[in-house]
Amino acid sequence: MKDKIQVLAASFAKEVIDYRHFLHANPELSFQEFNTAKFVAATLRSFGIEPQEGVAGTGVVALIKGKNPDKKVVALRADMDALPITEANDVAYKSKNIGVMHACGHDVHTSSLLGTARILQALKDEFEGTVKLIFQPGEELLPGGASLMIKEGVLENPTPNGILGQHVMPLLPAGTVGFREGMYMASADEIYVTVTGKGGHAAMPEINIDPVLIAAHIIVAMQQIVSRNCSPKIPSVLSFGKVTAAGATNIIPNEVKMEGTFRTMDENWRAEAHLKMVKLAESIAEGMGGNCHFDIHKGYPYLENHPALTNRMKNAAIEYLGEDKVVNLDIWMAAEDFAFYTQHTDACFYRLGIRNEALGITSSVHTPTFDIDESALETGSGLMAWLVWNELK
Ligand code: NI
């Protein structure tokens, strides 16, 4: 079966690259993936797969039923949205939508999953169970297309026993992949703080309430949220990256605004930390005679790779690619909306290498020069089909 999948992946490789070129040249922003979804649905139909369109707006869902389709269900997810970046690459498939670019490789994930679907459709008499294909909108924008698709029932009828997702990784050479069991990516919450005092002449602090000093105390005190409250076993970061106090050398302003991020890898600690941050900031402000409005915009949750599923997928990847082509990943404090799926079902989110130093392909994601070594598409589409077959054989 491994040889069979490798042969199929090689025979479809050119078309998968064509899919990627079309998607890359025609990127669409989060939740506006109208033509992308049409293209995905039409391509699936050309394989003989009938998709359901319009899930959570532009999402596309389809089933490939093998023998005994109720036995086990594996879901595969690709995200479809692009970023508000103007492409700087001079390539034939350069973005035609100026100001919008597939700079996070979601064109790669979508075209690779189309290739996987084509392989699995050709093999549907040789596995038992059902494959659920999920083409998802809006990974890059809160509340995340994954959360909306789950609300619309993408994890029901049928309910997957597990879900796989892959993401490009510019640090990994094309031909290699990376896995990590357990903790992998962080929850990410945005923090917006407004400290209010009473502005006035800086020479007369006794008649003012200085919000700059209050804000400074809050920033320093916030450091003990993680260092004195969070178990050292749980990765956790609290950073303030923006502080605005529009006074002057001789003017104390009325208010100070601050913005920050809170990231961690434990949902219980995350909820507890939110309460502690608000209480600490408000009580410092109150104790100093001012006021504090502490607003937390909840982002994506913590992403946990199911240890047993991930271990099986990693071992299967070693069989498919060879031991030297499969690496162990470090935890990563970035966030990804695939995390929503990990809260509902066994999940494995792994990384697809795309780097090629000889071709000068080294740019990181979310940059105007991001690109991939397209041999990664054959690796990505074939490997995912092989991983599915290992779960449904
Ligand atoms: Ni991405």
Tab-separated table of C-alpha atoms and ligand atoms in Angstrom:
chain	number	residue	atom	x	y	z
A	1	MET	CA	0.000	0.000	0.000
A	2	LYS	CA	2.856	2.381	0.759
A	3	ASP	CA	4.249	1.939	-2.758
A	4	LYS	CA	0.772	2.286	-4.232
A	5	ILE	CA	0.188	5.600	-2.412
A	6	GLN	CA	3.637	6.879	-3.388
A	7	VAL	CA	2.931	6.050	-7.031
A	8	LEU	CA	-0.477	7.766	-6.883
A	9	ALA	CA	0.999	10.839	-5.138
A	10	ALA	CA	3.684	11.084	-7.829
A	11	SER	CA	1.158	10.658	-10.645
A	12	PHE	CA	-1.078	13.461	-9.263
A	13	ALA	CA	1.827	15.738	-8.271
A	14	LYS	CA	1.670	18.008	-11.301
A	15	GLU	CA	-2.073	18.631	-10.886
A	16	VAL	CA	-1.640	19.341	-7.171
A	17	ILE	CA	1.001	21.950	-8.049
A	18	ASP	CA	-1.478	23.422	-10.573
A	19	TYR	CA	-4.157	23.616	-7.832
A	20	ARG	CA	-1.666	25.462	-5.644
A	21	HIS	CA	-0.725	27.861	-8.438
A	22	PHE	CA	-4.385	28.720	-9.016
A	23	LEU	CA	-5.033	29.240	-5.292
A	24	HIS	CA	-1.814	31.190	-4.809
A	25	ALA	CA	-2.590	33.516	-7.731
A	26	ASN	CA	-6.160	34.077	-6.482
A	27	PRO	CA	-5.935	34.522	-2.701
A	28	GLU	CA	-8.915	35.629	-0.625
A	29	LEU	CA	-9.022	37.079	2.886
A	30	SER	CA	-10.505	35.328	5.913
A	31	PHE	CA	-14.231	34.521	5.598
A	32	GLN	CA	-14.233	35.792	2.005
A	33	GLU	CA	-12.983	32.551	0.403
A	34	PHE	CA	-15.856	32.472	-2.133
A	35	ASN	CA	-13.908	31.568	-5.285
A	36	THR	CA	-11.540	29.348	-3.332
A	37	ALA	CA	-14.505	27.341	-2.007
A	38	LYS	CA	-15.989	27.108	-5.518
A	39	PHE	CA	-12.661	25.848	-6.830
A	40	VAL	CA	-12.368	23.277	-4.034
A	41	ALA	CA	-15.933	22.023	-4.591
A	42	ALA	CA	-15.486	21.800	-8.381
A	43	THR	CA	-12.163	19.975	-8.003
A	44	LEU	CA	-13.713	17.461	-5.569
A	45	ARG	CA	-16.583	16.891	-8.039
A	46	SER	CA	-14.037	16.215	-10.781
A	47	PHE	CA	-12.794	13.315	-8.579
A	48	GLY	CA	-16.361	11.992	-8.173
A	49	ILE	CA	-16.710	13.355	-4.611
A	50	GLU	CA	-19.914	15.322	-3.884
A	51	PRO	CA	-19.182	18.121	-1.385
A	52	GLN	CA	-21.434	20.104	0.915
A	53	GLU	CA	-20.816	23.826	0.405
A	54	GLY	CA	-21.592	26.907	2.488
A	55	VAL	CA	-20.713	25.457	5.900
A	56	ALA	CA	-19.978	28.421	8.211
A	57	GLY	CA	-20.052	30.705	5.170
A	58	THR	CA	-17.441	29.408	2.757
A	59	GLY	CA	-16.524	26.053	4.328
A	60	VAL	CA	-16.633	22.890	2.215
A	61	VAL	CA	-17.140	19.410	3.695
A	62	ALA	CA	-17.090	16.079	1.880
A	63	LEU	CA	-17.047	12.383	2.730
A	64	ILE	CA	-15.109	9.564	1.094
A	65	LYS	CA	-16.708	6.325	2.197
A	66	GLY	CA	-14.634	3.175	2.164
A	67	LYS	CA	-15.884	-0.343	2.839
A	68	ASN	CA	-17.873	-0.637	6.081
A	69	PRO	CA	-18.139	3.196	6.272
A	70	ASP	CA	-19.465	3.326	9.860
A	71	LYS	CA	-16.452	1.520	11.309
A	72	LYS	CA	-14.248	4.548	11.959
A	73	VAL	CA	-14.158	8.151	10.782
A	74	VAL	CA	-10.995	10.207	10.238
A	75	ALA	CA	-11.331	13.931	9.536
A	76	LEU	CA	-8.746	15.913	7.569
A	77	ARG	CA	-8.645	19.668	7.797
A	78	ALA	CA	-7.189	22.338	5.506
A	79	ASP	CA	-7.566	26.093	5.978
A	80	MET	CA	-8.252	28.248	2.895
A	81	ASP	CA	-7.722	31.925	3.807
A	82	ALA	CA	-4.918	34.308	2.826
A	83	LEU	CA	-3.365	37.336	4.561
A	84	PRO	CA	-3.426	41.115	3.941
A	85	ILE	CA	0.146	41.200	2.564
A	86	THR	CA	1.364	42.363	-0.861
A	87	GLU	CA	3.403	39.591	-2.481
A	88	ALA	CA	7.017	40.458	-3.320
A	89	ASN	CA	7.867	37.208	-5.146
A	90	ASP	CA	8.387	37.435	-8.889
A	91	VAL	CA	6.838	34.112	-9.871
A	92	ALA	CA	4.416	33.020	-12.609
A	93	TYR	CA	1.752	32.267	-9.983
A	94	LYS	CA	2.180	35.615	-8.146
A	95	SER	CA	-0.942	36.913	-6.387
A	96	LYS	CA	-3.280	38.734	-8.780
A	97	ASN	CA	-5.177	40.173	-5.841
A	98	ILE	CA	-2.884	43.063	-4.856
A	99	GLY	CA	-2.621	43.407	-1.084
A	100	VAL	CA	-3.683	39.810	-0.460
A	101	MET	CA	-1.278	36.879	-0.358
A	102	HIS	CA	-1.121	33.241	0.645
A	103	ALA	CA	1.778	34.004	2.975
A	104	CYS	CA	0.923	31.318	5.538
A	105	GLY	CA	0.767	28.404	3.096
A	106	HIS	CA	-2.972	27.815	3.350
A	107	ASP	CA	-2.936	27.399	-0.460
A	108	VAL	CA	-0.481	24.545	0.173
A	109	HIS	CA	-2.731	22.953	2.813
A	110	THR	CA	-5.790	23.191	0.542
A	111	SER	CA	-4.108	21.868	-2.609
A	112	SER	CA	-2.353	19.122	-0.649
A	113	LEU	CA	-5.677	17.997	0.853
A	114	LEU	CA	-7.210	17.956	-2.630
A	115	GLY	CA	-4.353	15.657	-3.678
A	116	THR	CA	-4.956	13.459	-0.619
A	117	ALA	CA	-8.678	13.307	-1.454
A	118	ARG	CA	-7.887	12.194	-4.987
A	119	ILE	CA	-5.580	9.434	-3.740
A	120	LEU	CA	-8.090	8.217	-1.135
A	121	GLN	CA	-10.944	8.302	-3.635
A	122	ALA	CA	-8.863	6.013	-5.875
A	123	LEU	CA	-8.285	3.681	-2.901
A	124	LYS	CA	-11.752	3.682	-1.331
A	125	ASP	CA	-12.209	-0.062	-1.882
A	126	GLU	CA	-9.043	-0.698	0.107
A	127	PHE	CA	-9.850	0.878	3.472
A	128	GLU	CA	-12.637	0.513	6.013
A	129	GLY	CA	-14.376	3.567	7.376
A	130	THR	CA	-14.999	7.118	6.234
A	131	VAL	CA	-12.747	10.068	5.523
A	132	LYS	CA	-14.233	13.483	6.255
A	133	LEU	CA	-12.635	16.343	4.335
A	134	ILE	CA	-12.893	19.761	5.993
A	135	PHE	CA	-11.912	22.837	3.974
A	136	GLN	CA	-12.183	25.646	6.477
A	137	PRO	CA	-12.505	29.429	6.199
A	138	GLY	CA	-10.945	32.106	8.372
A	139	GLU	CA	-8.053	30.557	10.291
A	140	GLU	CA	-6.295	33.919	10.495
A	141	LEU	CA	-9.151	35.927	12.014
A	142	LEU	CA	-11.022	35.638	15.316
A	143	PRO	CA	-13.244	33.833	16.183
A	144	GLY	CA	-11.602	31.353	13.777
A	145	GLY	CA	-13.358	29.366	11.066
A	146	ALA	CA	-12.831	26.153	13.040
A	147	SER	CA	-15.034	27.370	15.907
A	148	LEU	CA	-17.787	28.357	13.465
A	149	MET	CA	-17.661	25.062	11.565
A	150	ILE	CA	-17.844	23.123	14.843
A	151	LYS	CA	-20.902	25.217	15.809
A	152	GLU	CA	-22.462	24.268	12.477
A	153	GLY	CA	-21.909	20.593	13.250
A	154	VAL	CA	-18.825	19.658	11.251
A	155	LEU	CA	-17.836	17.196	13.977
A	156	GLU	CA	-21.219	15.407	13.824
A	157	ASN	CA	-22.922	13.147	11.258
A	158	PRO	CA	-20.594	11.367	11.243
A	159	THR	CA	-18.508	12.183	14.321
A	160	PRO	CA	-14.782	11.730	13.631
A	161	ASN	CA	-12.735	9.413	15.854
A	162	GLY	CA	-9.752	11.610	15.097
A	163	ILE	CA	-8.670	14.610	13.062
A	164	LEU	CA	-5.425	15.419	11.260
A	165	GLY	CA	-4.174	18.796	10.103
A	166	GLN	CA	-0.878	19.836	8.554
A	167	HIS	CA	0.831	23.216	8.390
A	168	VAL	CA	3.845	24.364	6.399
A	169	MET	CA	7.039	25.034	8.350
A	170	PRO	CA	9.753	27.137	6.667
A	171	LEU	CA	12.460	25.916	9.057
A	172	LEU	CA	12.039	22.293	7.904
A	173	PRO	CA	13.497	21.194	4.556
A	174	ALA	CA	11.034	19.929	1.930
A	175	GLY	CA	10.708	16.166	2.210
A	176	THR	CA	10.674	16.250	6.003
A	177	VAL	CA	7.828	16.518	8.503
A	178	GLY	CA	7.598	17.221	12.232
A	179	PHE	CA	5.433	15.850	15.027
A	180	ARG	CA	4.941	16.575	18.703
A	181	GLU	CA	2.825	14.592	21.164
A	182	GLY	CA	0.836	16.452	23.820
A	183	MET	CA	1.383	20.187	24.385
A	184	TYR	CA	2.141	21.843	21.081
A	185	MET	CA	0.721	25.352	20.570
A	186	ALA	CA	-0.536	28.015	22.963
A	187	SER	CA	-3.814	29.716	23.664
A	188	ALA	CA	-3.544	33.414	22.819
A	189	ASP	CA	-5.597	36.159	24.453
A	190	GLU	CA	-5.359	39.854	23.738
A	191	ILE	CA	-5.235	42.244	26.686
A	192	TYR	CA	-6.472	45.837	26.516
A	193	VAL	CA	-6.040	47.974	29.648
A	194	THR	CA	-7.157	51.532	30.271
A	195	VAL	CA	-5.868	53.163	33.448
A	196	THR	CA	-7.668	56.366	34.381
A	197	GLY	CA	-6.383	58.993	36.810
A	198	LYS	CA	-6.641	62.740	36.909
A	199	GLY	CA	-4.282	64.696	34.722
A	200	GLY	CA	-2.741	68.053	35.388
A	201	HIS	CA	0.494	69.985	35.820
A	202	ALA	CA	3.391	67.626	36.490
A	203	ALA	CA	4.784	70.073	39.044
A	204	MET	CA	1.764	69.539	41.293
A	205	PRO	CA	1.406	65.751	41.748
A	206	GLU	CA	-0.533	66.265	44.975
A	207	ILE	CA	-3.588	67.528	43.106
A	208	ASN	CA	-3.422	64.872	40.339
A	209	ILE	CA	-3.868	61.097	40.205
A	210	ASP	CA	-0.996	59.869	38.054
A	211	PRO	CA	-2.121	57.072	35.684
A	212	VAL	CA	1.458	56.663	34.368
A	213	LEU	CA	2.672	55.584	37.801
A	214	ILE	CA	-0.357	53.309	38.258
A	215	ALA	CA	0.271	51.716	34.841
A	216	ALA	CA	3.935	51.201	35.715
A	217	HIS	CA	2.950	49.407	38.939
A	218	ILE	CA	0.464	47.247	37.057
A	219	ILE	CA	3.070	46.190	34.463
A	220	VAL	CA	5.595	45.262	37.150
A	221	ALA	CA	3.006	43.466	39.300
A	222	MET	CA	1.700	41.502	36.314
A	223	GLN	CA	5.050	39.721	36.119
A	224	GLN	CA	4.124	37.753	39.239
A	225	ILE	CA	0.973	36.352	37.608
A	226	VAL	CA	3.079	33.792	35.769
A	227	SER	CA	6.176	33.601	37.989
A	228	ARG	CA	4.325	33.187	41.332
A	229	ASN	CA	1.052	31.513	40.328
A	230	CYS	CA	1.633	29.207	37.385
A	231	SER	CA	3.186	25.768	37.746
A	232	PRO	CA	6.621	25.636	36.098
A	233	LYS	CA	5.259	22.625	34.163
A	234	ILE	CA	2.884	24.856	32.194
A	235	PRO	CA	4.411	27.139	29.558
A	236	SER	CA	2.936	30.618	30.028
A	237	VAL	CA	3.808	34.088	28.754
A	238	LEU	CA	2.432	37.523	29.598
A	239	SER	CA	3.826	40.469	27.638
A	240	PHE	CA	2.811	44.083	27.204
A	241	GLY	CA	3.920	45.456	23.845
A	242	LYS	CA	2.172	48.773	23.733
A	243	VAL	CA	1.853	51.536	26.331
A	244	THR	CA	0.396	54.907	25.416
A	245	ALA	CA	0.540	57.847	27.809
A	246	ALA	CA	0.044	61.058	25.869
A	247	GLY	CA	1.282	63.527	28.446
A	248	ALA	CA	4.456	65.603	28.215
A	249	THR	CA	7.507	66.506	30.346
A	250	ASN	CA	5.286	68.771	32.387
A	251	ILE	CA	1.854	67.214	31.838
A	252	ILE	CA	0.371	64.225	33.608
A	253	PRO	CA	-2.235	62.691	31.257
A	254	ASN	CA	-5.734	61.615	32.277
A	255	GLU	CA	-5.277	58.057	31.107
A	256	VAL	CA	-2.825	55.414	29.966
A	257	LYS	CA	-3.653	52.630	27.524
A	258	MET	CA	-1.769	49.324	27.393
A	259	GLU	CA	-1.978	46.292	25.144
A	260	GLY	CA	-0.538	42.872	25.680
A	261	THR	CA	-0.804	39.168	25.043
A	262	PHE	CA	-1.327	36.217	27.365
A	263	ARG	CA	-0.420	32.746	26.111
A	264	THR	CA	-0.394	29.402	27.821
A	265	MET	CA	-0.928	25.660	27.426
A	266	ASP	CA	-3.541	24.780	30.024
A	267	GLU	CA	-7.183	25.803	29.841
A	268	ASN	CA	-7.760	25.719	33.643
A	269	TRP	CA	-4.742	27.924	34.317
A	270	ARG	CA	-5.797	30.192	31.476
A	271	ALA	CA	-9.197	30.838	33.094
A	272	GLU	CA	-7.636	31.295	36.543
A	273	ALA	CA	-5.017	33.708	35.182
A	274	HIS	CA	-7.695	35.858	33.562
A	275	LEU	CA	-9.383	36.373	36.949
A	276	LYS	CA	-6.086	37.037	38.738
A	277	MET	CA	-4.938	39.604	36.173
A	278	VAL	CA	-8.172	41.594	36.372
A	279	LYS	CA	-8.243	41.539	40.171
A	280	LEU	CA	-4.597	42.543	40.531
A	281	ALA	CA	-4.792	45.404	38.034
A	282	GLU	CA	-8.061	46.768	39.385
A	283	SER	CA	-6.947	46.644	43.000
A	284	ILE	CA	-3.616	48.352	42.268
A	285	ALA	CA	-5.427	51.153	40.445
A	286	GLU	CA	-8.008	51.459	43.206
A	287	GLY	CA	-5.358	51.474	45.935
A	288	MET	CA	-3.601	54.337	44.155
A	289	GLY	CA	-6.806	56.357	43.758
A	290	GLY	CA	-7.361	55.636	40.074
A	291	ASN	CA	-9.351	53.281	37.950
A	292	CYS	CA	-8.546	50.387	35.678
A	293	HIS	CA	-10.586	48.811	32.927
A	294	PHE	CA	-9.010	45.432	32.114
A	295	ASP	CA	-10.379	43.825	28.994
A	296	ILE	CA	-9.391	40.341	27.784
A	297	HIS	CA	-10.305	39.322	24.232
A	298	LYS	CA	-10.224	35.538	24.248
A	299	GLY	CA	-8.423	34.087	21.258
A	300	TYR	CA	-7.790	30.517	20.170
A	301	PRO	CA	-7.488	27.840	22.841
A	302	TYR	CA	-4.484	25.701	23.676
A	303	LEU	CA	-3.621	23.053	21.057
A	304	GLU	CA	-2.949	19.584	22.382
A	305	ASN	CA	-1.920	16.747	20.107
A	306	HIS	CA	-3.463	13.486	21.301
A	307	PRO	CA	-0.396	11.465	22.432
A	308	ALA	CA	-1.443	8.006	21.162
A	309	LEU	CA	-2.793	9.206	17.805
A	310	THR	CA	0.236	11.454	17.261
A	311	ASN	CA	2.597	8.620	18.141
A	312	ARG	CA	0.881	6.325	15.605
A	313	MET	CA	1.028	9.054	12.945
A	314	LYS	CA	4.692	9.755	13.632
A	315	ASN	CA	5.588	6.070	13.342
A	316	ALA	CA	3.568	5.801	10.132
A	317	ALA	CA	5.387	8.867	8.773
A	318	ILE	CA	8.738	7.209	9.568
A	319	GLU	CA	7.603	4.167	7.565
A	320	TYR	CA	6.553	6.380	4.652
A	321	LEU	CA	9.448	8.858	4.561
A	322	GLY	CA	12.264	7.225	6.517
A	323	GLU	CA	13.509	7.958	10.041
A	324	ASP	CA	15.807	10.812	8.971
A	325	LYS	CA	12.866	12.684	7.430
A	326	VAL	CA	10.715	12.848	10.581
A	327	VAL	CA	11.668	15.284	13.356
A	328	ASN	CA	10.370	16.010	16.849
A	329	LEU	CA	8.981	19.518	17.205
A	330	ASP	CA	9.438	21.917	20.106
A	331	ILE	CA	6.449	23.554	21.737
A	332	TRP	CA	5.503	26.777	20.012
A	333	MET	CA	3.825	29.753	21.756
A	334	ALA	CA	1.959	30.804	18.597
A	335	ALA	CA	-1.758	30.016	18.267
A	336	GLU	CA	-3.756	28.150	15.617
A	337	ASP	CA	-7.506	27.618	15.388
A	338	PHE	CA	-7.047	23.866	14.767
A	339	ALA	CA	-6.910	23.937	18.597
A	340	PHE	CA	-10.735	24.077	18.652
A	341	TYR	CA	-10.890	20.603	17.066
A	342	THR	CA	-8.448	19.252	19.659
A	343	GLN	CA	-11.008	20.093	22.373
A	344	HIS	CA	-13.573	17.750	20.795
A	345	THR	CA	-11.724	14.780	19.329
A	346	ASP	CA	-8.338	13.056	19.202
A	347	ALA	CA	-6.206	15.337	17.081
A	348	CYS	CA	-2.792	15.499	15.461
A	349	PHE	CA	-1.448	18.736	13.987
A	350	TYR	CA	1.871	18.189	12.273
A	351	ARG	CA	4.323	20.220	10.208
A	352	LEU	CA	5.224	19.916	6.552
A	353	GLY	CA	8.754	20.956	5.569
A	354	ILE	CA	8.937	23.366	2.624
A	355	ARG	CA	12.437	24.864	2.872
A	356	ASN	CA	15.011	24.653	0.087
A	357	GLU	CA	18.169	26.686	0.688
A	358	ALA	CA	19.598	25.843	-2.758
A	359	LEU	CA	16.516	27.429	-4.359
A	360	GLY	CA	16.647	30.353	-1.908
A	361	ILE	CA	13.335	29.331	-0.315
A	362	THR	CA	13.867	30.298	3.312
A	363	SER	CA	11.377	33.085	4.099
A	364	SER	CA	9.185	32.636	7.119
A	365	VAL	CA	5.395	32.648	7.070
A	366	HIS	CA	3.552	36.000	7.131
A	367	THR	CA	6.266	37.705	5.039
A	368	PRO	CA	5.925	39.076	1.455
A	369	THR	CA	8.637	36.694	0.191
A	370	PHE	CA	7.181	33.487	1.619
A	371	ASP	CA	7.215	30.606	-0.869
A	372	ILE	CA	7.686	26.833	-0.848
A	373	ASP	CA	9.679	24.099	-2.528
A	374	GLU	CA	6.720	22.559	-4.357
A	375	SER	CA	8.078	19.033	-4.057
A	376	ALA	CA	6.546	19.332	-0.573
A	377	LEU	CA	3.083	18.990	-2.135
A	378	GLU	CA	3.756	15.418	-3.249
A	379	THR	CA	5.126	14.631	0.221
A	380	GLY	CA	2.166	16.319	1.915
A	381	SER	CA	-0.624	14.779	-0.148
A	382	GLY	CA	0.867	11.275	-0.201
A	383	LEU	CA	1.815	11.234	3.472
A	384	MET	CA	-1.654	12.323	4.609
A	385	ALA	CA	-3.276	9.575	2.511
A	386	TRP	CA	-0.866	7.059	4.051
A	387	LEU	CA	-1.629	8.307	7.585
A	388	VAL	CA	-5.368	7.912	6.927
A	389	TRP	CA	-4.860	4.416	5.495
A	390	ASN	CA	-2.974	3.462	8.655
A	391	GLU	CA	-5.986	4.494	10.752
A	392	LEU	CA	-8.564	2.812	8.506
A	393	LYS	CA	-6.781	-0.310	7.217
B	1	NI	NI	-1.368	29.337	8.996
